PDB file of C-alpha atoms and ligand atoms in Angstrom:
ATOM      1  CA  MET A   1      -0.017   0.116  -0.160  1.00 55.00           C
ATOM      2  CA  SER A   2       1.183   3.650  -0.507  1.00 47.00           C
ATOM      3  CA  SER A   3       3.132   5.279   2.550  1.00 39.00           C
ATOM      4  CA  SER A   4       0.668   8.463   1.416  1.00 43.00           C
ATOM      5  CA  GLU A   5      -1.778   8.498   3.962  1.00 48.00           C
ATOM      6  CA  THR A   6      -2.606  11.327   3.956  1.00 50.00           C
ATOM      7  CA  ASN A   7      -5.950  11.314   3.361  1.00 56.00           C
ATOM      8  CA  PRO A   8      -7.794  11.052   6.581  1.00 62.00           C
ATOM      9  CA  ILE A   9     -10.540  13.819   5.626  1.00 83.00           C
ATOM     10  CA  ALA A  10     -13.789  12.179   6.366  1.00 94.00           C
ATOM     11  CA  ARG A  11     -16.178  13.246   3.687  1.00 96.00           C
ATOM     12  CA  SER A  12     -19.859  13.418   2.590  1.00 97.00           C
ATOM     13  CA  VAL A  13     -21.855  10.662   0.951  1.00 98.00           C
ATOM     14  CA  SER A  14     -23.324  13.918  -0.933  1.00 98.00           C
ATOM     15  CA  SER A  15     -20.210  15.052  -1.511  1.00 97.00           C
ATOM     16  CA  THR A  16     -19.906  11.782  -3.633  1.00 98.00           C
ATOM     17  CA  GLN A  17     -23.404  11.882  -6.170  1.00 98.00           C
ATOM     18  CA  SER A  18     -23.012  11.817  -9.306  1.00 98.00           C
ATOM     19  CA  GLU A  19     -24.971  11.943 -12.716  1.00 98.00           C
ATOM     20  CA  MET A  20     -25.243  11.126 -16.107  1.00 98.00           C
ATOM     21  CA  THR A  21     -27.768  11.127 -18.436  1.00 98.00           C
ATOM     22  CA  GLU A  22     -27.017   9.355 -21.843  1.00 98.00           C
ATOM     23  CA  ILE A  23     -29.245   9.747 -25.877  1.00 98.00           C
ATOM     24  CA  ILE A  24     -29.524   5.790 -26.510  1.00 98.00           C
ATOM     25  CA  LEU A  25     -28.072   6.414 -30.106  1.00 98.00           C
ATOM     26  CA  PRO A  26     -28.145   3.072 -32.364  1.00 97.00           C
ATOM     27  CA  ASN A  27     -24.736   2.365 -31.924  1.00 97.00           C
ATOM     28  CA  ASP A  28     -25.697   1.968 -28.407  1.00 97.00           C
ATOM     29  CA  ALA A  29     -27.779  -1.080 -29.652  1.00 98.00           C
ATOM     30  CA  ASN A  30     -28.732  -4.794 -30.848  1.00 96.00           C
ATOM     31  CA  THR A  31     -31.353  -6.107 -33.798  1.00 96.00           C
ATOM     32  CA  LEU A  32     -34.228  -4.801 -32.359  1.00 96.00           C
ATOM     33  CA  GLY A  33     -33.199  -1.193 -31.356  1.00 97.00           C
ATOM     34  CA  ASN A  34     -32.717  -2.370 -27.315  1.00 97.00           C
ATOM     35  CA  LEU A  35     -29.686  -0.791 -25.519  1.00 98.00           C
ATOM     36  CA  LEU A  36     -27.166  -3.708 -25.661  1.00 97.00           C
ATOM     37  CA  GLY A  37     -26.796  -5.525 -21.727  1.00 96.00           C
ATOM     38  CA  GLY A  38     -22.393  -4.503 -21.964  1.00 97.00           C
ATOM     39  CA  ARG A  39     -23.057  -1.119 -23.336  1.00 97.00           C
ATOM     40  CA  LEU A  40     -25.679  -0.871 -19.901  1.00 98.00           C
ATOM     41  CA  MET A  41     -22.645  -2.310 -17.874  1.00 97.00           C
ATOM     42  CA  HIS A  42     -20.885   0.515 -19.375  1.00 98.00           C
ATOM     43  CA  PHE A  43     -22.773   3.424 -18.499  1.00 98.00           C
ATOM     44  CA  ILE A  44     -22.971   2.115 -15.344  1.00 98.00           C
ATOM     45  CA  ASP A  45     -19.171   1.522 -14.367  1.00 98.00           C
ATOM     46  CA  LEU A  46     -18.766   4.788 -15.716  1.00 98.00           C
ATOM     47  CA  THR A  47     -21.038   6.531 -13.558  1.00 98.00           C
ATOM     48  CA  GLY A  48     -19.758   4.254 -10.178  1.00 98.00           C
ATOM     49  CA  ALA A  49     -16.277   5.061 -10.912  1.00 98.00           C
ATOM     50  CA  MET A  50     -17.030   9.389 -11.378  1.00 98.00           C
ATOM     51  CA  ALA A  51     -18.236   8.894  -7.362  1.00 98.00           C
ATOM     52  CA  ALA A  52     -15.282   6.722  -6.228  1.00 98.00           C
ATOM     53  CA  TYR A  53     -13.271   9.222  -8.025  1.00 98.00           C
ATOM     54  CA  ARG A  54     -14.966  12.173  -6.110  1.00 98.00           C
ATOM     55  CA  HIS A  55     -14.768   9.744  -2.217  1.00 98.00           C
ATOM     56  CA  ALA A  56     -11.089   8.936  -3.367  1.00 97.00           C
ATOM     57  CA  ARG A  57      -9.871  12.016  -5.441  1.00 96.00           C
ATOM     58  CA  SER A  58      -6.993   9.422  -6.588  1.00 96.00           C
ATOM     59  CA  HIS A  59      -6.849   7.482  -9.562  1.00 98.00           C
ATOM     60  CA  VAL A  60      -9.960   4.335  -9.633  1.00 98.00           C
ATOM     61  CA  VAL A  61     -10.277   0.953 -11.006  1.00 98.00           C
ATOM     62  CA  THR A  62     -12.832  -1.072 -10.474  1.00 98.00           C
ATOM     63  CA  ALA A  63     -12.343  -4.525  -8.552  1.00 97.00           C
ATOM     64  CA  ALA A  64     -15.901  -6.223  -8.423  1.00 96.00           C
ATOM     65  CA  MET A  65     -19.290  -5.298 -10.110  1.00 96.00           C
ATOM     66  CA  ASP A  66     -22.590  -7.479  -7.958  1.00 94.00           C
ATOM     67  CA  HIS A  67     -25.359  -9.216 -10.172  1.00 86.00           C
ATOM     68  CA  ILE A  68     -26.930  -7.241 -12.082  1.00 91.00           C
ATOM     69  CA  ASP A  69     -30.558  -7.314 -13.186  1.00 88.00           C
ATOM     70  CA  PHE A  70     -31.681  -6.103 -16.348  1.00 92.00           C
ATOM     71  CA  ILE A  71     -35.868  -5.109 -15.353  1.00 95.00           C
ATOM     72  CA  GLN A  72     -36.521  -3.008 -18.538  1.00 94.00           C
ATOM     73  CA  PRO A  73     -35.648  -2.739 -21.931  1.00 95.00           C
ATOM     74  CA  VAL A  74     -34.276   0.562 -23.183  1.00 97.00           C
ATOM     75  CA  HIS A  75     -34.928   1.524 -25.956  1.00 97.00           C
ATOM     76  CA  VAL A  76     -32.876   3.972 -29.186  1.00 97.00           C
ATOM     77  CA  GLY A  77     -34.057   7.780 -29.021  1.00 97.00           C
ATOM     78  CA  ASP A  78     -35.197   7.241 -25.232  1.00 97.00           C
ATOM     79  CA  LEU A  79     -33.319   9.276 -22.176  1.00 98.00           C
ATOM     80  CA  LEU A  80     -30.997   7.255 -19.796  1.00 98.00           C
ATOM     81  CA  ILE A  81     -30.624   8.371 -16.393  1.00 98.00           C
ATOM     82  CA  LEU A  82     -27.674   6.752 -13.501  1.00 98.00           C
ATOM     83  CA  LYS A  83     -27.318   7.963 -10.629  1.00 98.00           C
ATOM     84  CA  SER A  84     -24.343   7.142  -7.912  1.00 98.00           C
ATOM     85  CA  SER A  85     -22.520   7.588  -4.676  1.00 98.00           C
ATOM     86  CA  VAL A  86     -20.623   5.840  -2.297  1.00 98.00           C
ATOM     87  CA  ASN A  87     -22.336   3.519   0.512  1.00 98.00           C
ATOM     88  CA  ARG A  88     -19.058   2.604   1.961  1.00 98.00           C
ATOM     89  CA  ALA A  89     -14.953   3.061   2.214  1.00 98.00           C
ATOM     90  CA  PHE A  90     -13.153   0.465   3.720  1.00 98.00           C
ATOM     91  CA  ASN A  91      -9.266   0.931   3.609  1.00 97.00           C
ATOM     92  CA  THR A  92      -8.464   0.566  -0.252  1.00 98.00           C
ATOM     93  CA  SER A  93     -11.906   0.116  -1.566  1.00 98.00           C
ATOM     94  CA  LEU A  94     -15.152   1.306  -1.401  1.00 98.00           C
ATOM     95  CA  GLU A  95     -18.210   0.994  -2.431  1.00 98.00           C
ATOM     96  CA  VAL A  96     -19.996   2.272  -4.709  1.00 98.00           C
ATOM     97  CA  GLY A  97     -24.318   2.028  -6.309  1.00 98.00           C
ATOM     98  CA  VAL A  98     -25.498   2.969  -8.639  1.00 98.00           C
ATOM     99  CA  LYS A  99     -29.736   3.761 -10.507  1.00 97.00           C
ATOM    100  CA  VAL A 100     -30.417   3.697 -14.070  1.00 98.00           C
ATOM    101  CA  TRP A 101     -33.948   4.455 -14.899  1.00 98.00           C
ATOM    102  CA  VAL A 102     -34.871   5.104 -18.577  1.00 98.00           C
ATOM    103  CA  GLU A 103     -36.309   8.632 -19.277  1.00 98.00           C
ATOM    104  CA  HIS A 104     -39.696   7.936 -22.456  1.00 95.00           C
ATOM    105  CA  PRO A 105     -38.827  11.344 -24.293  1.00 93.00           C
ATOM    106  CA  GLN A 106     -42.748  12.644 -25.284  1.00 94.00           C
ATOM    107  CA  THR A 107     -43.997  11.476 -22.300  1.00 96.00           C
ATOM    108  CA  GLY A 108     -40.932  12.388 -20.155  1.00 96.00           C
ATOM    109  CA  VAL A 109     -42.256   8.610 -17.196  1.00 96.00           C
ATOM    110  CA  LEU A 110     -39.359   7.677 -15.680  1.00 97.00           C
ATOM    111  CA  LEU A 111     -39.264   4.098 -15.440  1.00 98.00           C
ATOM    112  CA  HIS A 112     -36.040   1.523 -13.120  1.00 98.00           C
ATOM    113  CA  VAL A 113     -33.929  -0.214 -15.665  1.00 98.00           C
ATOM    114  CA  ALA A 114     -31.608  -1.419 -13.361  1.00 97.00           C
ATOM    115  CA  SER A 115     -29.559  -1.256  -9.945  1.00 97.00           C
ATOM    116  CA  ALA A 116     -25.957  -2.222  -8.951  1.00 97.00           C
ATOM    117  CA  TYR A 117     -23.660  -2.269  -6.336  1.00 98.00           C
ATOM    118  CA  LEU A 118     -19.580  -1.699  -7.502  1.00 98.00           C
ATOM    119  CA  VAL A 119     -16.427  -1.632  -6.848  1.00 98.00           C
ATOM    120  CA  PHE A 120     -13.486  -0.106  -6.415  1.00 98.00           C
ATOM    121  CA  VAL A 121      -9.891   0.188  -5.636  1.00 98.00           C
ATOM    122  CA  ALA A 122      -8.024   4.043  -4.500  1.00 98.00           C
ATOM    123  CA  ILE A 123      -3.797   3.149  -7.162  1.00 98.00           C
ATOM    124  CA  ASP A 124      -1.519   6.578  -6.867  1.00 97.00           C
ATOM    125  CA  ASP A 125       0.285   8.023  -9.518  1.00 97.00           C
ATOM    126  CA  ARG A 126       2.846   5.552  -9.669  1.00 97.00           C
ATOM    127  CA  GLY A 127       0.588   2.274  -8.973  1.00 96.00           C
ATOM    128  CA  ARG A 128      -0.111   0.877  -5.530  1.00 98.00           C
ATOM    129  CA  ARG A 129      -2.934   1.231  -3.506  1.00 98.00           C
ATOM    130  CA  GLN A 130      -4.029   4.294  -1.344  1.00 96.00           C
ATOM    131  CA  ARG A 131      -5.516   3.990   1.819  1.00 96.00           C
ATOM    132  CA  ILE A 132      -8.793   6.774   1.262  1.00 97.00           C
ATOM    133  CA  PRO A 133     -10.487   8.612   3.820  1.00 97.00           C
ATOM    134  CA  ALA A 134     -13.426   7.852   5.292  1.00 97.00           C
ATOM    135  CA  LEU A 135     -17.406   8.027   4.571  1.00 98.00           C
ATOM    136  CA  LEU A 136     -19.595   9.549   7.412  1.00 97.00           C
ATOM    137  CA  PRO A 137     -23.269   8.740   6.927  1.00 98.00           C
ATOM    138  CA  GLU A 138     -25.584  10.996   7.838  1.00 97.00           C
ATOM    139  CA  THR A 139     -29.599  10.319   6.492  1.00 98.00           C
ATOM    140  CA  PRO A 140     -32.074   6.655   7.661  1.00 98.00           C
ATOM    141  CA  ASN A 141     -30.960   5.858   4.323  1.00 98.00           C
ATOM    142  CA  GLU A 142     -27.181   6.583   4.371  1.00 98.00           C
ATOM    143  CA  ILE A 143     -26.470   4.732   7.410  1.00 98.00           C
ATOM    144  CA  ARG A 144     -28.785   1.729   6.389  1.00 98.00           C
ATOM    145  CA  ARG A 145     -26.864   1.237   2.644  1.00 98.00           C
ATOM    146  CA  PHE A 146     -23.339   1.917   4.872  1.00 98.00           C
ATOM    147  CA  ALA A 147     -24.819  -0.906   7.330  1.00 98.00           C
ATOM    148  CA  ASP A 148     -25.384  -2.914   4.300  1.00 98.00           C
ATOM    149  CA  ALA A 149     -22.223  -2.606   3.012  1.00 98.00           C
ATOM    150  CA  LEU A 150     -20.648  -4.018   4.758  1.00 98.00           C
ATOM    151  CA  ARG A 151     -22.692  -7.329   4.675  1.00 98.00           C
ATOM    152  CA  ARG A 152     -21.841  -7.497   1.002  1.00 97.00           C
ATOM    153  CA  ARG A 153     -17.965  -7.446   1.305  1.00 98.00           C
ATOM    154  CA  GLU A 154     -18.886 -10.324   3.631  1.00 98.00           C
ATOM    155  CA  HIS A 155     -20.589 -12.272   1.415  1.00 96.00           C
ATOM    156  CA  ARG A 156     -18.069 -10.933  -0.977  1.00 96.00           C
ATOM    157  CA  GLU A 157     -15.378 -12.709   0.271  1.00 96.00           C
ATOM    158  CA  ALA A 158     -17.228 -15.701   1.257  1.00 96.00           C
ATOM    159  CA  GLU A 159     -17.578 -16.713  -2.498  1.00 94.00           C
ATOM    160  CA  ALA A 160     -14.216 -14.959  -3.108  1.00 92.00           C
ATOM    161  CA  ALA A 161     -12.953 -17.409  -1.252  1.00 94.00           C
ATOM    162  CA  ARG A 162     -15.886 -19.796  -2.695  1.00 95.00           C
ATOM    163  CA  ARG A 163     -14.369 -20.021  -6.150  1.00 92.00           C
ATOM    164  CA  LYS A 164     -10.648 -20.248  -5.548  1.00 90.00           C
ATOM    165  CA  GLN A 165     -11.085 -23.421  -3.628  1.00 92.00           C
ATOM    166  CA  GLU A 166     -13.224 -24.427  -6.582  1.00 92.00           C
ATOM    167  CA  ARG A 167     -10.479 -23.765  -9.484  1.00 90.00           C
ATOM    168  CA  ARG A 168      -8.249 -25.029  -7.022  1.00 88.00           C
ATOM    169  CA  GLU A 169      -9.891 -28.573  -6.767  1.00 88.00           C
ATOM    170  CA  HIS A 170     -11.068 -28.246 -10.301  1.00 80.00           C
ATOM    171  CA  SER A 171      -8.242 -29.266 -13.612  1.00 63.00           C
ATOM    172  CA  CYS A 172      -6.289 -25.884 -14.652  1.00 60.00           C
ATOM    173  CA  ASN A 173      -5.782 -28.472 -18.342  1.00 62.00           C
ATOM    174  CA  ASP A 174      -9.496 -27.662 -18.194  1.00 68.00           C
ATOM    175  CA  THR A 175      -9.624 -25.203 -21.366  1.00 70.00           C
ATOM    176  CA  SER A 176     -13.602 -25.668 -22.137  1.00 74.00           C
ATOM    177  CA  PRO A 177     -15.205 -22.037 -22.587  1.00 72.00           C
ATOM    178  CA  ALA A 178     -17.391 -22.352 -19.149  1.00 71.00           C
ATOM    179  CA  ALA A 179     -16.034 -19.359 -17.058  1.00 64.00           C
ATOM    180  CA  GLN A 180     -14.986 -22.180 -13.676  1.00 60.00           C
TER     181      GLN A 180
HETATM  182  C1  COA B   1      -8.353  -4.766  -7.764  1.00 70.61           C
HETATM  183  C2  COA B   1      -6.812  -4.924  -7.035  1.00 70.61           C
HETATM  184  C3  COA B   1      -6.343  -3.193  -6.908  1.00 70.61           C
HETATM  185  C4  COA B   1      -6.910  -5.396  -6.767  1.00 70.61           C
HETATM  186  O1  COA B   1      -5.760  -5.674  -6.039  1.00 70.61           O
HETATM  187  P1  COA B   1      -4.982  -6.640  -4.392  1.00 70.61           P
HETATM  188  O2  COA B   1      -3.287  -6.558  -4.915  1.00 70.61           O
HETATM  189  O3  COA B   1      -5.731  -7.650  -5.169  1.00 70.61           O
HETATM  190  O4  COA B   1      -5.838  -6.091  -3.711  1.00 70.61           O
HETATM  191  P2  COA B   1      -6.978  -6.717  -1.933  1.00 70.61           P
HETATM  192  O5  COA B   1      -6.508  -8.128  -2.881  1.00 70.61           O
HETATM  193  O6  COA B   1      -4.785  -7.085  -0.739  1.00 70.61           O
HETATM  194  O7  COA B   1      -7.315  -5.972  -1.894  1.00 70.61           O
HETATM  195  C5  COA B   1      -7.482  -4.444  -1.977  1.00 70.61           C
HETATM  196  C6  COA B   1      -7.932  -4.220  -1.576  1.00 70.61           C
HETATM  197  O8  COA B   1      -9.345  -4.514  -2.579  1.00 70.61           O
HETATM  198  C7  COA B   1     -10.464  -5.472  -2.251  1.00 70.61           C
HETATM  199  N1  COA B   1     -10.918  -6.288  -3.317  1.00 70.61           N
HETATM  200  C8  COA B   1      -9.286  -6.833  -3.538  1.00 70.61           C
HETATM  201  N2  COA B   1     -10.547  -7.529  -4.546  1.00 70.61           N
HETATM  202  C9  COA B   1     -11.491  -7.066  -4.947  1.00 70.61           C
HETATM  203  C10 COA B   1     -12.741  -7.727  -4.946  1.00 70.61           C
HETATM  204  N3  COA B   1     -13.197  -8.962  -6.005  1.00 70.61           N
HETATM  205  N4  COA B   1     -13.830  -7.492  -4.899  1.00 70.61           N
HETATM  206  C11 COA B   1     -14.304  -6.675  -4.056  1.00 70.61           C
HETATM  207  N5  COA B   1     -13.145  -6.058  -2.851  1.00 70.61           N
HETATM  208  C12 COA B   1     -11.735  -5.982  -3.297  1.00 70.61           C
HETATM  209  C13 COA B   1     -10.166  -5.281  -1.275  1.00 70.61           C
HETATM  210  O9  COA B   1     -11.014  -6.196  -0.383  1.00 70.61           O
HETATM  211  C14 COA B   1      -8.855  -4.595   0.028  1.00 70.61           C
HETATM  212  O10 COA B   1     -10.191  -3.810   0.082  1.00 70.61           O
HETATM  213  P3  COA B   1      -9.557  -2.610   1.221  1.00 70.61           P
HETATM  214  O11 COA B   1      -8.468  -1.951   1.127  1.00 70.61           O
HETATM  215  O12 COA B   1     -11.181  -1.326   1.362  1.00 70.61           O
HETATM  216  O13 COA B   1      -9.872  -3.495   2.437  1.00 70.61           O
HETATM  217  C15 COA B   1      -6.227  -5.677  -8.416  1.00 70.61           C
HETATM  218  O14 COA B   1      -6.447  -7.132  -8.589  1.00 70.61           O
HETATM  219  C16 COA B   1      -6.371  -4.730  -9.900  1.00 70.61           C
HETATM  220  O15 COA B   1      -5.974  -4.213 -10.438  1.00 70.61           O
HETATM  221  N6  COA B   1      -7.256  -5.861 -10.369  1.00 70.61           N
HETATM  222  C17 COA B   1      -8.114  -5.374 -11.996  1.00 70.61           C
HETATM  223  C18 COA B   1      -8.474  -4.167 -11.959  1.00 70.61           C
HETATM  224  C19 COA B   1      -8.826  -3.591 -13.364  1.00 70.61           C
HETATM  225  O16 COA B   1      -7.800  -3.490 -14.467  1.00 70.61           O
HETATM  226  N7  COA B   1     -10.025  -3.049 -13.219  1.00 70.61           N
HETATM  227  C20 COA B   1     -10.959  -2.436 -14.899  1.00 70.61           C
HETATM  228  C21 COA B   1     -11.151  -4.726 -15.078  1.00 70.61           C
HETATM  229  S1  COA B   1     -11.407  -4.530 -17.129  1.00 70.61           S
END
C-alpha cells in the first residue's frame, strides 16, 4: 500500500453523488433497437467511477461489479439516467451504488431499469493501492446503505474464497469454454 496515507478527512455521501444522462443511439443497441446489456454495464461502470473518484480524489480501478438484473428494456431515442454515490469506504476500497432509470422522451415517464453495486480500489500515481478517507453517513437511508455495504463485503469475501477453493479442486488443464 502507498505510504501516502495523508487523506484522513472524512467525506459526506452527498459530496460523492454523481449523475449521467445519455441519449440512446443506434450504435448502443442490438438488432431489436434495445440498449445492449454490455453498453448499460459500461455506463454503470463510468457513473460508479465518478462517485469513487470524488471520494478518493485519486485514480480508481473497478475491482468488482455485483449481480445486475435488467428490469426494463431501453430503446433507441430514450434517455438513460444514472445516479451514483458511495455507500461505504473501507481501507483502500469503497462500495458505490448505481441506480438507472429510463426516461421516455415524449411522456417524461421514468422507469427503473437496473441497480448495481460496484467496488473500486484507489490507486496512486505509481500504481500502488492507496488508503482512502472514511465516509460519514448522515441520513437514515445513508446509514442503512452503510450497514448493508459491510454485509455485502462479507458476502463477496466468502464467495471469493469459495471460488478460489473451486478453482483449486478443478483441473487447470480443462480448456472448455465454461467460466469455471
Ligand atoms: C483490484 C486490485 C487493485 C486489487 O489488488 P490486490 O492486490 O488483489 O488487493 P488486495 O487483495 O490486497 O485487496 C485490496 C482491496 O481491494 C479489495 N478487493 C480486492 N479484490 C476485490 C474483489 N474482487 N471484490 C471486492 N473487493 C476487492 C479488498 O477487499 C481490499 O479492500 P480494503 O483495502 O478496502 O480492505 C487488482 O486486483 C487489480 O488491479 N485488478 C484489475 C483492476 C482493473 O483493471 N479493473 C478494470 C477491469 S477491466
